[in-house]
PDB file of C-alpha atoms and ligand atoms in Angstrom:
ATOM      1  CA  MET A   1      17.161  19.813  -7.886  1.00 79.00           C
ATOM      2  CA  ASN A   2      17.472  17.887  -4.636  1.00 90.00           C
ATOM      3  CA  VAL A   3      15.459  14.651  -4.583  1.00 90.00           C
ATOM      4  CA  ASN A   4      13.927  15.783  -1.286  1.00 89.00           C
ATOM      5  CA  ASP A   5      12.328  18.718  -3.117  1.00 92.00           C
ATOM      6  CA  ILE A   6      10.252  16.356  -5.250  1.00 97.00           C
ATOM      7  CA  PRO A   7       6.726  16.419  -3.783  1.00 97.00           C
ATOM      8  CA  VAL A   8       5.318  13.250  -2.236  1.00 98.00           C
ATOM      9  CA  ILE A   9       1.721  12.614  -1.229  1.00 98.00           C
ATOM     10  CA  ALA A  10       1.654   9.795   1.336  1.00 98.00           C
ATOM     11  CA  ILE A  11      -1.620   7.878   1.635  1.00 98.00           C
ATOM     12  CA  ASP A  12      -1.625   5.333   4.444  1.00 96.00           C
ATOM     13  CA  GLY A  13      -4.459   3.245   5.761  1.00 93.00           C
ATOM     14  CA  PRO A  14      -5.795  -0.231   6.448  1.00 90.00           C
ATOM     15  CA  SER A  15      -6.503  -3.052   3.988  1.00 82.00           C
ATOM     16  CA  ALA A  16      -9.341  -2.597   1.504  1.00 84.00           C
ATOM     17  CA  SER A  17      -9.853   1.053   2.448  1.00 90.00           C
ATOM     18  CA  GLY A  18      -9.721   2.016  -1.225  1.00 90.00           C
ATOM     19  CA  LYS A  19      -6.435   3.869  -0.767  1.00 94.00           C
ATOM     20  CA  GLY A  20      -4.867   2.128  -3.777  1.00 93.00           C
ATOM     21  CA  THR A  21      -7.618   3.260  -6.146  1.00 94.00           C
ATOM     22  CA  VAL A  22      -7.642   6.781  -4.699  1.00 97.00           C
ATOM     23  CA  ALA A  23      -3.827   7.054  -4.784  1.00 98.00           C
ATOM     24  CA  GLN A  24      -3.667   5.828  -8.379  1.00 96.00           C
ATOM     25  CA  ARG A  25      -6.318   8.292  -9.542  1.00 98.00           C
ATOM     26  CA  VAL A  26      -4.715  11.205  -7.704  1.00 98.00           C
ATOM     27  CA  ALA A  27      -1.389  10.291  -9.354  1.00 98.00           C
ATOM     28  CA  GLY A  28      -3.129  10.145 -12.753  1.00 97.00           C
ATOM     29  CA  LYS A  29      -4.745  13.573 -12.305  1.00 98.00           C
ATOM     30  CA  LEU A  30      -1.478  15.213 -11.234  1.00 98.00           C
ATOM     31  CA  GLY A  31       0.710  13.297 -13.719  1.00 98.00           C
ATOM     32  CA  PHE A  32       2.709  11.933 -10.744  1.00 98.00           C
ATOM     33  CA  HIS A  33       4.376   8.535 -10.342  1.00 96.00           C
ATOM     34  CA  TYR A  34       2.626   5.956  -8.178  1.00 96.00           C
ATOM     35  CA  LEU A  35       4.055   3.558  -5.599  1.00 96.00           C
ATOM     36  CA  ASP A  36       1.929   0.645  -4.381  1.00 95.00           C
ATOM     37  CA  SER A  37       4.162  -0.349  -1.461  1.00 96.00           C
ATOM     38  CA  GLY A  38       1.829  -3.170  -0.396  1.00 95.00           C
ATOM     39  CA  ALA A  39       2.619  -4.865  -3.726  1.00 96.00           C
ATOM     40  CA  LEU A  40       6.275  -5.129  -2.632  1.00 97.00           C
ATOM     41  CA  TYR A  41       5.333  -6.966   0.582  1.00 97.00           C
ATOM     42  CA  ARG A  42       2.962  -9.161  -1.418  1.00 97.00           C
ATOM     43  CA  LEU A  43       5.807  -9.917  -3.871  1.00 98.00           C
ATOM     44  CA  VAL A  44       8.122 -10.971  -1.046  1.00 98.00           C
ATOM     45  CA  ALA A  45       5.347 -13.228   0.272  1.00 98.00           C
ATOM     46  CA  LEU A  46       4.711 -14.745  -3.157  1.00 97.00           C
ATOM     47  CA  ALA A  47       8.412 -15.249  -3.916  1.00 97.00           C
ATOM     48  CA  GLY A  48       8.852 -16.884  -0.499  1.00 97.00           C
ATOM     49  CA  MET A  49       5.896 -19.212  -1.018  1.00 96.00           C
ATOM     50  CA  ARG A  50       6.940 -20.119  -4.562  1.00 94.00           C
ATOM     51  CA  SER A  51      10.471 -20.998  -3.516  1.00 93.00           C
ATOM     52  CA  ARG A  52       9.085 -22.874  -0.496  1.00 95.00           C
ATOM     53  CA  VAL A  53      11.283 -21.159   2.061  1.00 95.00           C
ATOM     54  CA  ASP A  54      10.486 -21.191   5.761  1.00 96.00           C
ATOM     55  CA  LEU A  55       8.121 -18.222   6.129  1.00 95.00           C
ATOM     56  CA  ALA A  56       9.266 -17.818   9.726  1.00 95.00           C
ATOM     57  CA  ASP A  57      12.884 -17.232   8.640  1.00 97.00           C
ATOM     58  CA  GLU A  58      13.380 -13.449   8.714  1.00 97.00           C
ATOM     59  CA  LYS A  59      16.900 -13.564   7.243  1.00 98.00           C
ATOM     60  CA  VAL A  60      15.912 -15.659   4.205  1.00 98.00           C
ATOM     61  CA  LEU A  61      12.878 -13.429   3.568  1.00 98.00           C
ATOM     62  CA  SER A  62      14.930 -10.252   3.842  1.00 98.00           C
ATOM     63  CA  ASP A  63      17.403 -11.686   1.299  1.00 97.00           C
ATOM     64  CA  ILE A  64      14.464 -12.327  -1.021  1.00 97.00           C
ATOM     65  CA  ALA A  65      13.268  -8.739  -0.435  1.00 97.00           C
ATOM     66  CA  ALA A  66      16.719  -7.317  -1.218  1.00 97.00           C
ATOM     67  CA  ARG A  67      17.032  -9.329  -4.431  1.00 96.00           C
ATOM     68  CA  LEU A  68      13.442  -9.045  -5.738  1.00 95.00           C
ATOM     69  CA  ASP A  69      13.652  -9.078  -9.524  1.00 93.00           C
ATOM     70  CA  VAL A  70      10.540  -7.017 -10.135  1.00 94.00           C
ATOM     71  CA  VAL A  71       9.437  -4.756 -12.949  1.00 92.00           C
ATOM     72  CA  PHE A  72       6.328  -2.549 -12.877  1.00 90.00           C
ATOM     73  CA  VAL A  73       5.005  -1.994 -16.409  1.00 87.00           C
ATOM     74  CA  ASP A  74       1.879   0.172 -16.417  1.00 81.00           C
ATOM     75  CA  ALA A  75      -0.672  -1.888 -14.486  1.00 84.00           C
ATOM     76  CA  GLU A  76       1.308  -5.148 -14.774  1.00 93.00           C
ATOM     77  CA  ILE A  77       3.827  -6.587 -12.321  1.00 95.00           C
ATOM     78  CA  LEU A  78       6.533  -8.975 -13.506  1.00 95.00           C
ATOM     79  CA  LEU A  79       8.517 -11.053 -11.039  1.00 95.00           C
ATOM     80  CA  GLY A  80      11.514 -12.636 -12.759  1.00 92.00           C
ATOM     81  CA  ASN A  81       9.667 -12.205 -16.079  1.00 89.00           C
ATOM     82  CA  VAL A  82       6.535 -13.993 -14.791  1.00 95.00           C
ATOM     83  CA  ASN A  83       3.344 -11.929 -14.761  1.00 97.00           C
ATOM     84  CA  VAL A  84       2.156 -11.994 -11.125  1.00 97.00           C
ATOM     85  CA  THR A  85      -0.334  -9.102 -11.306  1.00 95.00           C
ATOM     86  CA  ASP A  86      -3.284 -11.270 -10.229  1.00 92.00           C
ATOM     87  CA  ALA A  87      -1.362 -13.848  -8.168  1.00 95.00           C
ATOM     88  CA  ILE A  88      -0.282 -11.260  -5.571  1.00 95.00           C
ATOM     89  CA  ARG A  89      -3.880 -10.054  -5.069  1.00 88.00           C
ATOM     90  CA  VAL A  90      -5.366 -13.278  -3.694  1.00 86.00           C
ATOM     91  CA  GLU A  91      -6.318 -13.180  -0.001  1.00 81.00           C
ATOM     92  CA  ALA A  92      -3.813 -15.914   0.938  1.00 89.00           C
ATOM     93  CA  CYS A  93      -0.950 -13.819  -0.428  1.00 94.00           C
ATOM     94  CA  GLY A  94      -2.219 -10.746   1.446  1.00 89.00           C
ATOM     95  CA  ASN A  95      -2.282 -12.701   4.688  1.00 88.00           C
ATOM     96  CA  VAL A  96       1.304 -13.955   4.264  1.00 94.00           C
ATOM     97  CA  ALA A  97       2.355 -10.425   3.214  1.00 95.00           C
ATOM     98  CA  SER A  98       1.008  -9.059   6.479  1.00 88.00           C
ATOM     99  CA  LYS A  99       3.153 -11.573   8.425  1.00 91.00           C
ATOM    100  CA  VAL A 100       6.245 -10.986   6.294  1.00 95.00           C
ATOM    101  CA  ALA A 101       5.785  -7.209   6.733  1.00 94.00           C
ATOM    102  CA  ALA A 102       6.202  -7.567  10.490  1.00 92.00           C
ATOM    103  CA  TYR A 103       9.918  -8.473  10.074  1.00 96.00           C
ATOM    104  CA  PRO A 104      12.141  -5.396  10.559  1.00 96.00           C
ATOM    105  CA  GLN A 105      14.860  -6.778   8.245  1.00 97.00           C
ATOM    106  CA  VAL A 106      12.338  -7.210   5.422  1.00 98.00           C
ATOM    107  CA  ARG A 107      11.148  -3.625   5.887  1.00 97.00           C
ATOM    108  CA  THR A 108      14.729  -2.301   5.833  1.00 97.00           C
ATOM    109  CA  ALA A 109      15.515  -4.315   2.707  1.00 97.00           C
ATOM    110  CA  LEU A 110      12.602  -2.636   0.896  1.00 98.00           C
ATOM    111  CA  LEU A 111      13.294   0.912   2.055  1.00 97.00           C
ATOM    112  CA  GLU A 112      15.604   2.195  -0.702  1.00 95.00           C
ATOM    113  CA  ARG A 113      13.586   0.452  -3.390  1.00 95.00           C
ATOM    114  CA  GLN A 114      10.548   2.442  -2.261  1.00 97.00           C
ATOM    115  CA  ARG A 115      12.441   5.750  -2.036  1.00 98.00           C
ATOM    116  CA  ALA A 116      13.696   5.265  -5.612  1.00 96.00           C
ATOM    117  CA  PHE A 117      10.123   5.898  -6.816  1.00 96.00           C
ATOM    118  CA  ARG A 118      10.517   9.558  -5.806  1.00 98.00           C
ATOM    119  CA  GLN A 119      10.990  11.089  -9.223  1.00 97.00           C
ATOM    120  CA  LEU A 120       9.874  14.254 -10.988  1.00 97.00           C
ATOM    121  CA  PRO A 121       7.295  15.652 -11.217  1.00 97.00           C
ATOM    122  CA  GLY A 122       6.127  13.936  -7.998  1.00 98.00           C
ATOM    123  CA  LEU A 123       4.954  10.757  -6.321  1.00 98.00           C
ATOM    124  CA  VAL A 124       1.793   9.431  -4.736  1.00 98.00           C
ATOM    125  CA  ALA A 125       2.708   6.537  -2.425  1.00 98.00           C
ATOM    126  CA  ASP A 126       0.263   4.274  -0.646  1.00 97.00           C
ATOM    127  CA  GLY A 127       0.842   1.842   2.194  1.00 95.00           C
ATOM    128  CA  ARG A 128       1.043   1.775   5.977  1.00 92.00           C
ATOM    129  CA  ASP A 129       4.219   3.722   6.764  1.00 93.00           C
ATOM    130  CA  MET A 130       4.621   6.053   3.789  1.00 96.00           C
ATOM    131  CA  GLY A 131       4.244   9.188   5.932  1.00 95.00           C
ATOM    132  CA  SER A 132       5.886   7.853   9.095  1.00 93.00           C
ATOM    133  CA  VAL A 133       8.980   6.007   7.803  1.00 94.00           C
ATOM    134  CA  VAL A 134       9.541   5.985   4.042  1.00 97.00           C
ATOM    135  CA  PHE A 135       8.713   9.621   3.201  1.00 97.00           C
ATOM    136  CA  PRO A 136       8.593  11.472   6.536  1.00 96.00           C
ATOM    137  CA  ASP A 137       8.980  14.786   4.646  1.00 96.00           C
ATOM    138  CA  ALA A 138       5.932  14.184   2.416  1.00 97.00           C
ATOM    139  CA  ILE A 139       4.161  17.440   1.599  1.00 97.00           C
ATOM    140  CA  LEU A 140       0.757  15.886   2.379  1.00 97.00           C
ATOM    141  CA  LYS A 141       0.049  12.878   4.610  1.00 98.00           C
ATOM    142  CA  ILE A 142      -3.378  11.274   4.552  1.00 98.00           C
ATOM    143  CA  PHE A 143      -4.719   8.451   6.710  1.00 96.00           C
ATOM    144  CA  LEU A 144      -7.442   6.993   4.519  1.00 96.00           C
ATOM    145  CA  THR A 145      -9.830   4.615   6.203  1.00 94.00           C
ATOM    146  CA  ALA A 146     -13.414   3.315   6.315  1.00 95.00           C
ATOM    147  CA  SER A 147     -15.329   1.093   8.712  1.00 94.00           C
ATOM    148  CA  ALA A 148     -14.350  -2.610   8.646  1.00 95.00           C
ATOM    149  CA  GLU A 149     -17.874  -3.452   7.386  1.00 95.00           C
ATOM    150  CA  ALA A 150     -17.642  -0.973   4.496  1.00 95.00           C
ATOM    151  CA  ARG A 151     -14.206  -2.339   3.584  1.00 95.00           C
ATOM    152  CA  ALA A 152     -15.449  -5.942   3.627  1.00 95.00           C
ATOM    153  CA  GLN A 153     -18.341  -4.930   1.333  1.00 94.00           C
ATOM    154  CA  ARG A 154     -15.955  -3.226  -1.086  1.00 91.00           C
ATOM    155  CA  ARG A 155     -13.560  -6.181  -1.169  1.00 89.00           C
ATOM    156  CA  TYR A 156     -16.529  -8.524  -1.730  1.00 93.00           C
ATOM    157  CA  LYS A 157     -17.775  -6.444  -4.660  1.00 91.00           C
ATOM    158  CA  GLN A 158     -14.252  -6.298  -6.142  1.00 85.00           C
ATOM    159  CA  LEU A 159     -13.818 -10.084  -5.938  1.00 86.00           C
ATOM    160  CA  MET A 160     -17.295 -10.745  -7.385  1.00 90.00           C
ATOM    161  CA  GLU A 161     -16.537  -8.460 -10.310  1.00 89.00           C
ATOM    162  CA  LYS A 162     -13.403 -10.511 -10.982  1.00 82.00           C
ATOM    163  CA  GLY A 163     -15.475 -13.716 -10.817  1.00 88.00           C
ATOM    164  CA  ILE A 164     -13.720 -14.828  -7.605  1.00 82.00           C
ATOM    165  CA  ASP A 165     -15.993 -16.537  -5.085  1.00 87.00           C
ATOM    166  CA  ALA A 166     -16.006 -14.946  -1.619  1.00 89.00           C
ATOM    167  CA  ASN A 167     -17.810 -14.985   1.687  1.00 92.00           C
ATOM    168  CA  ILE A 168     -18.534 -11.640   3.307  1.00 95.00           C
ATOM    169  CA  SER A 169     -18.224 -12.783   6.931  1.00 96.00           C
ATOM    170  CA  THR A 170     -14.870 -14.492   6.217  1.00 94.00           C
ATOM    171  CA  LEU A 171     -13.682 -11.306   4.503  1.00 93.00           C
ATOM    172  CA  LEU A 172     -14.749  -9.215   7.500  1.00 95.00           C
ATOM    173  CA  GLN A 173     -12.933 -11.549   9.876  1.00 94.00           C
ATOM    174  CA  ASP A 174      -9.775 -11.465   7.691  1.00 89.00           C
ATOM    175  CA  ILE A 175      -9.870  -7.657   7.591  1.00 91.00           C
ATOM    176  CA  ARG A 176     -10.201  -7.433  11.375  1.00 93.00           C
ATOM    177  CA  GLU A 177      -7.351  -9.904  11.930  1.00 90.00           C
ATOM    178  CA  ARG A 178      -5.093  -8.118   9.470  1.00 85.00           C
ATOM    179  CA  ASP A 179      -5.890  -4.715  11.003  1.00 89.00           C
ATOM    180  CA  ALA A 180      -4.990  -6.068  14.434  1.00 89.00           C
ATOM    181  CA  ARG A 181      -1.703  -7.547  13.178  1.00 86.00           C
ATOM    182  CA  ASP A 182      -0.718  -4.473  11.130  1.00 82.00           C
ATOM    183  CA  SER A 183      -1.547  -2.123  14.033  1.00 85.00           C
ATOM    184  CA  SER A 184       0.091  -4.049  16.844  1.00 86.00           C
ATOM    185  CA  ARG A 185       3.442  -4.987  15.293  1.00 81.00           C
ATOM    186  CA  GLY A 186       6.532  -3.471  16.882  1.00 83.00           C
ATOM    187  CA  VAL A 187       7.969  -1.954  13.717  1.00 82.00           C
ATOM    188  CA  ALA A 188       6.165   0.693  11.628  1.00 78.00           C
ATOM    189  CA  PRO A 189       2.686  -0.156  12.955  1.00 82.00           C
ATOM    190  CA  LEU A 190      -0.388   1.086  11.126  1.00 84.00           C
ATOM    191  CA  ARG A 191      -1.631   4.195  12.901  1.00 83.00           C
ATOM    192  CA  GLN A 192      -2.511   7.777  12.159  1.00 88.00           C
ATOM    193  CA  GLY A 193       0.474  10.064  12.808  1.00 86.00           C
ATOM    194  CA  VAL A 194       0.083  13.466  14.444  1.00 88.00           C
ATOM    195  CA  ASP A 195       1.016  15.250  11.205  1.00 93.00           C
ATOM    196  CA  THR A 196      -1.451  13.162   9.172  1.00 95.00           C
ATOM    197  CA  ARG A 197      -4.956  14.166   8.076  1.00 96.00           C
ATOM    198  CA  LEU A 198      -7.820  11.708   8.483  1.00 96.00           C
ATOM    199  CA  LEU A 199      -9.972  10.913   5.455  1.00 97.00           C
ATOM    200  CA  ASP A 200     -12.854   8.596   6.413  1.00 96.00           C
ATOM    201  CA  THR A 201     -14.414   7.268   3.210  1.00 95.00           C
ATOM    202  CA  THR A 202     -17.172   5.137   4.779  1.00 95.00           C
ATOM    203  CA  SER A 203     -19.807   7.365   3.188  1.00 94.00           C
ATOM    204  CA  LEU A 204     -17.758   8.790   0.310  1.00 95.00           C
ATOM    205  CA  ASP A 205     -17.434   7.425  -3.200  1.00 92.00           C
ATOM    206  CA  ILE A 206     -14.075   7.251  -4.990  1.00 93.00           C
ATOM    207  CA  GLU A 207     -14.536  10.550  -6.839  1.00 96.00           C
ATOM    208  CA  GLN A 208     -15.308  12.395  -3.600  1.00 97.00           C
ATOM    209  CA  ALA A 209     -12.247  10.887  -1.909  1.00 97.00           C
ATOM    210  CA  VAL A 210     -10.011  11.783  -4.892  1.00 98.00           C
ATOM    211  CA  ASP A 211     -11.359  15.359  -4.943  1.00 98.00           C
ATOM    212  CA  SER A 212     -10.694  15.722  -1.243  1.00 98.00           C
ATOM    213  CA  VAL A 213      -7.040  14.640  -1.622  1.00 98.00           C
ATOM    214  CA  LEU A 214      -6.530  16.919  -4.646  1.00 98.00           C
ATOM    215  CA  LYS A 215      -8.009  19.873  -2.782  1.00 97.00           C
ATOM    216  CA  GLN A 216      -5.791  19.265   0.236  1.00 97.00           C
ATOM    217  CA  TYR A 217      -2.734  18.894  -1.991  1.00 97.00           C
ATOM    218  CA  ALA A 218      -3.508  22.182  -3.769  1.00 97.00           C
ATOM    219  CA  GLU A 219      -3.654  23.924  -0.369  1.00 94.00           C
ATOM    220  CA  CYS A 220      -0.351  22.373   0.763  1.00 92.00           C
ATOM    221  CA  ALA A 221       1.389  23.145  -2.531  1.00 89.00           C
ATOM    222  CA  LYS A 222       0.251  26.791  -2.278  1.00 86.00           C
ATOM    223  CA  GLY A 223       1.669  26.963   1.227  1.00 76.00           C
ATOM    224  CA  HIS A 224       5.049  25.750  -0.081  1.00 73.00           C
ATOM    225  CA  LEU A 225       5.431  28.402  -2.796  1.00 63.00           C
TER     226      LEU A 225
HETATM  227  O1   DC B   1      -1.976  -2.685   1.059  1.00 69.89           O
HETATM  228  P1   DC B   1      -1.900  -4.209   0.873  1.00 69.89           P
HETATM  229  O2   DC B   1      -3.120  -4.922   1.405  1.00 69.89           O
HETATM  230  O3   DC B   1      -1.575  -4.603  -0.529  1.00 69.89           O
HETATM  231  O4   DC B   1      -0.645  -4.675   1.794  1.00 69.89           O
HETATM  232  C1   DC B   1      -0.330  -6.029   1.996  1.00 69.89           C
HETATM  233  C2   DC B   1       0.325  -6.185   3.361  1.00 69.89           C
HETATM  234  O5   DC B   1       1.595  -5.536   3.372  1.00 69.89           O
HETATM  235  C3   DC B   1      -0.473  -5.586   4.514  1.00 69.89           C
HETATM  236  O6   DC B   1      -1.070  -6.588   5.313  1.00 69.89           O
HETATM  237  C4   DC B   1       0.518  -4.824   5.344  1.00 69.89           C
HETATM  238  C5   DC B   1       1.771  -4.801   4.569  1.00 69.89           C
HETATM  239  N1   DC B   1       2.243  -3.450   4.246  1.00 69.89           N
HETATM  240  C6   DC B   1       3.077  -2.834   5.147  1.00 69.89           C
HETATM  241  O7   DC B   1       3.348  -3.385   6.212  1.00 69.89           O
HETATM  242  N2   DC B   1       3.621  -1.617   4.856  1.00 69.89           N
HETATM  243  C7   DC B   1       3.319  -0.994   3.719  1.00 69.89           C
HETATM  244  N3   DC B   1       3.856   0.190   3.456  1.00 69.89           N
HETATM  245  C8   DC B   1       2.427  -1.595   2.796  1.00 69.89           C
HETATM  246  C9   DC B   1       1.903  -2.823   3.098  1.00 69.89           C
END
């Protein structure tokens, strides 16, 4: 079987839209593999910060991206044998990741690593450019979003549940700034492609969003038989 025949569901969208949770659950229901591509950009950011490199140096960061010694074990992420599952989720790391992700050489260095996740019986990949760049032949492409206010509320709730102190207006401001940066960069900007279906989850819960993706996938898969 050709690797390009392995089905991919691409779920792109802005920060805190819930796409990670939805993508993971869809993968679980279908028994598919799951790629959290944002984690890779967060890992490059964390590795860069920990080794105190100049975060404006694209070449150094792309070398880090090419050499990332990362292992995904279930829900845990190990970077050079250190468990960084929680460390990559802090807001500061997300902000640096968004800057690092604007470098074309970093994006190129991560391309093959992302494509290697395409394995039988299928893959659900979430990020910003899954449908446009990494898996342009994905069988289903979803742009999953929600209003900035709804996303700030969700992020706030998530952080509170983890016992991390947060301020809702700072979160909203961060989300707006990150959206602007991710959407306006020259390479692989965040935007809904013409072949991508919009899923606005502002007034949907997770189960409803998951059901919608599964239903759309079933229709696409039928069309491919
Ligand atoms: O989805 P996330 O918040 O974990 O992503 C962290 C940053 O990485 C985000 O600001 C944009 C960037 N990113 C990207 O440019 N392309 C992707 N496919 C995934 C994430």
